[in-house]
Every structure is written in structure tokens, then in C-alpha cells.
C-alpha positions in Angstrom: 88.8 131.7 104.3 91.9 130.8 106.1 92.7 128.0 108.6 89.9 127.9 111.2 91.1 127.0 114.7 87.5 126.2 115.7 87.3 123.2 113.4 86.7 119.9 115.1 87.0 116.6 113.3 85.3 113.7 115.0 83.6 110.3 114.2 80.1 110.7 113.0 77.1 109.0 114.8 73.7 108.1 113.6 72.4 111.3 115.1 74.4 113.2 112.5 72.8 111.4 109.5 70.2 114.1 108.7 72.8 116.9 108.9 75.4 114.9 106.8 73.0 114.2 103.9 71.8 117.8 104.0 75.4 119.2 103.9 76.5 116.7 101.2 73.5 117.6 99.0 74.4 121.3 99.2 78.1 120.9 99.0 78.1 118.6 96.0 75.1 119.9 94.0 77.4 121.4 91.4 79.6 118.3 91.1 79.7 117.2 87.4 78.3 113.8 88.2 75.3 115.2 90.1 74.8 118.0 87.6 74.5 115.3 84.9 72.3 113.0 87.0 70.0 115.7 88.3 69.9 118.4 85.6 66.6 120.0 86.4 67.3 122.9 88.7 64.0 123.3 90.5 63.1 123.8 94.2 63.2 120.0 94.8 66.6 119.3 93.3 68.6 119.4 96.6 66.0 117.2 98.2 66.4 114.6 95.5 70.2 114.7 95.8 69.8 114.3 99.6 67.7 111.2 98.9 70.4 109.9 96.6 72.9 110.1 99.4 70.6 108.9 102.2 71.2 105.1 102.1 74.9 105.6 101.7 75.1 107.9 104.6 73.1 105.6 106.9 75.1 102.6 105.9 78.6 104.1 106.2 77.9 105.9 109.5 76.6 102.6 110.9 79.0 100.1 109.3 81.8 101.9 107.5 83.9 104.9 108.6 82.5 108.4 108.7 84.1 111.6 110.0 82.3 114.9 110.5 83.7 118.5 110.6 82.0 121.0 112.9 82.6 124.6 113.5 80.9 126.2 116.6 78.8 123.0 116.9 77.5 123.2 113.3 78.2 120.4 111.0 80.0 121.8 107.9 81.6 118.8 106.2 81.8 115.0 106.1 83.9 112.1 104.7 82.4 108.6 104.2 84.6 105.6 103.7 84.0 102.0 102.7 86.8 99.9 104.4 87.5 96.5 103.1 85.2 94.0 104.7 82.4 96.4 105.3 79.3 94.3 105.7 76.5 94.3 103.1 73.5 96.3 104.2 70.2 94.6 103.3 68.0 97.3 104.9 65.3 98.8 102.8 64.9 100.8 100.6 67.3 99.0 98.2 69.7 101.7 96.7 68.9 100.3 93.3 65.2 100.9 93.8 65.8 104.3 95.1 67.8 105.3 92.1 65.1 103.9 89.8 62.5 106.1 91.6 64.7 109.2 91.6 65.8 109.0 88.0 63.3 107.0 86.1 63.9 103.7 84.4 65.5 105.0 81.2 67.8 107.6 82.9 68.8 105.1 85.6 69.9 102.6 83.0 71.9 105.3 81.2 73.7 106.1 84.5 74.5 102.5 85.2 75.8 102.0 81.6 78.0 105.1 81.8 79.5 104.1 85.2 80.2 100.7 83.7 82.0 102.2 80.7 84.0 104.7 82.7 85.2 102.0 85.1 86.0 99.5 82.4 89.7 98.8 82.3 90.5 100.6 85.5 92.9 98.9 88.0 90.9 97.4 90.9 90.8 99.5 94.0 92.7 98.0 97.0 92.0 99.0 100.5 89.5 101.6 101.7 87.3 103.5 99.2 86.6 107.2 99.9 83.0 107.1 98.8 82.0 110.8 99.5 83.6 114.0 100.7 81.9 117.3 101.0 82.4 120.6 102.7 79.8 123.4 102.9 80.7 126.2 100.4 80.9 128.9 103.1 83.6 126.9 104.9 85.8 126.0 102.0 89.4 127.1 101.9 90.0 126.4 105.6 91.6 123.0 105.0 88.5 121.1 106.3 88.4 118.7 103.3 92.1 117.7 103.8 91.6 117.3 107.5 88.6 115.0 106.9 90.6 112.8 104.5 93.6 112.7 106.8 91.4 111.6 109.7 90.2 108.7 107.7 93.7 107.7 106.5 95.0 107.8 110.0 92.2 105.6 111.3 92.4 103.1 108.4 96.2 102.8 108.0 95.8 100.9 104.7 95.8 101.6 101.0 93.0 103.8 99.8 91.4 104.8 96.6 88.9 107.4 95.3 87.1 108.4 92.2 86.3 112.0 91.2 84.4 113.5 88.3 85.5 117.1 89.3 88.8 117.9 87.5 89.7 120.5 90.2 89.7 117.8 92.8 92.5 115.7 91.2 95.2 118.1 92.4 93.6 118.1 95.9 93.9 114.3 96.2 97.4 114.3 94.7 98.6 116.7 97.4 97.3 114.1 99.9 99.4 111.3 98.4 97.0 109.8 95.9 98.2 109.1 92.3 96.1 109.0 89.2 95.8 105.4 87.7 92.9 105.7 85.3 90.9 108.3 83.4 87.8 107.9 81.2 85.0 110.0 79.7 82.0 110.2 81.9 78.5 111.7 82.1 77.9 111.5 78.4 81.4 112.9 77.7 80.8 116.1 79.7 83.5 115.3 82.2 86.2 112.7 83.2 86.1 110.1 85.8 89.5 109.9 87.5 90.5 107.0 89.7 93.3 107.7 92.2 95.1 105.3 94.6 97.2 105.9 97.7 99.5 103.3 99.4 100.2 103.2 103.1 103.7 104.7 102.6 102.4 108.0 101.1 102.7 111.1 103.2 
């Protein structure tokens, strides 16, 4: 679809949390990382993915930076950032326990080890971290993802970094001024984790 004049980008509130986790679960269900983590495609898969995002969404809407995209009042996309200095969230459930429950002990340990390997040797990320970006499939191609990222960059006005396991997203981020600084095999070698950074002078 083309540019949609009815798109509104605004800061998310706690009232948006259920809609954000639902949209992210659907929008990112085919992401290589989530395909690897949640391979069983049954009727509960999207619910498990929504649970995976639940603590992050709550934390970053409350304490980080979160923007939502709406069209006709319906939430169709969201971007969640972790700015430097974002306070630790000690609320329960602990994300580590949640992952253990969702994946099981052995699978959870495999995921932790693969993340550690993929990030080993990567330059440290400076500035704000773009933790999650997702747009509903039926609203892609209208520039919503780019507008969500730009809204965060304009609010933060600091260096930023992001990691992606979807190869198609690398060009998307490069067009927004990010540069690739590290690549490593991920998800059991089924895809690549790419780290990109953006300084404050990028346009």
C-alpha cells in the first residue's frame, strides 16, 4: 500500500499495552528469531509470542520510550526503545522466569547461549537501543515503520543502535542512517544477527 495520510504517530500509554503486544506478536511471528524460538505452529503460538513481549512492552511504555502508529483509531504498529539510563524494572514476573516457562529449561538455555555467541565480539552499543519494531502486515508498505523509527530518533537525539535477525531489514535500517558494524550466525545457523549503529549526525 502507498503512503497513508491517515497515519498518526504518537507516544504510547499504558492503555495501549494489550494492543501493542498483540500487534507485535502478529507482525513479528515470522521473524527468523521468533520462528526459531517458537517453532511449533499451533493455535497458541501467537499467544506465547505475545507473552514473550509482555514484560518488555510494559517496561518500555512505562519507563523507556514507546511510539504507536494508528490508522482510523486502530493501533497498527509500535516501536519500543531503551534509552541510556532506563531504570531497571524489578516487577514480577521476572523476564528470565517467563522465558523459562515459555521455552522450557533446555530450550531456554540454548537460546541464551546462542545470543551470547552471536553478540560475542560485537562493538558495544552506544546510546538508545531500538528493542522492537513491528507493523501489522496489512499496513506495511505505507512508510509506518520508518515513521516510527524517525519519531524515536527525533525524541532521543542521541546515537542509536539496533539488532536484526531478518536480512531484509538491514537495508531498511541503512536507509534510516544506520550502519552495519557486526554480523554473526544466529538461531542455530539458520539466520544472521546483524548489529547496526547510527550516530547523531546521520540523516
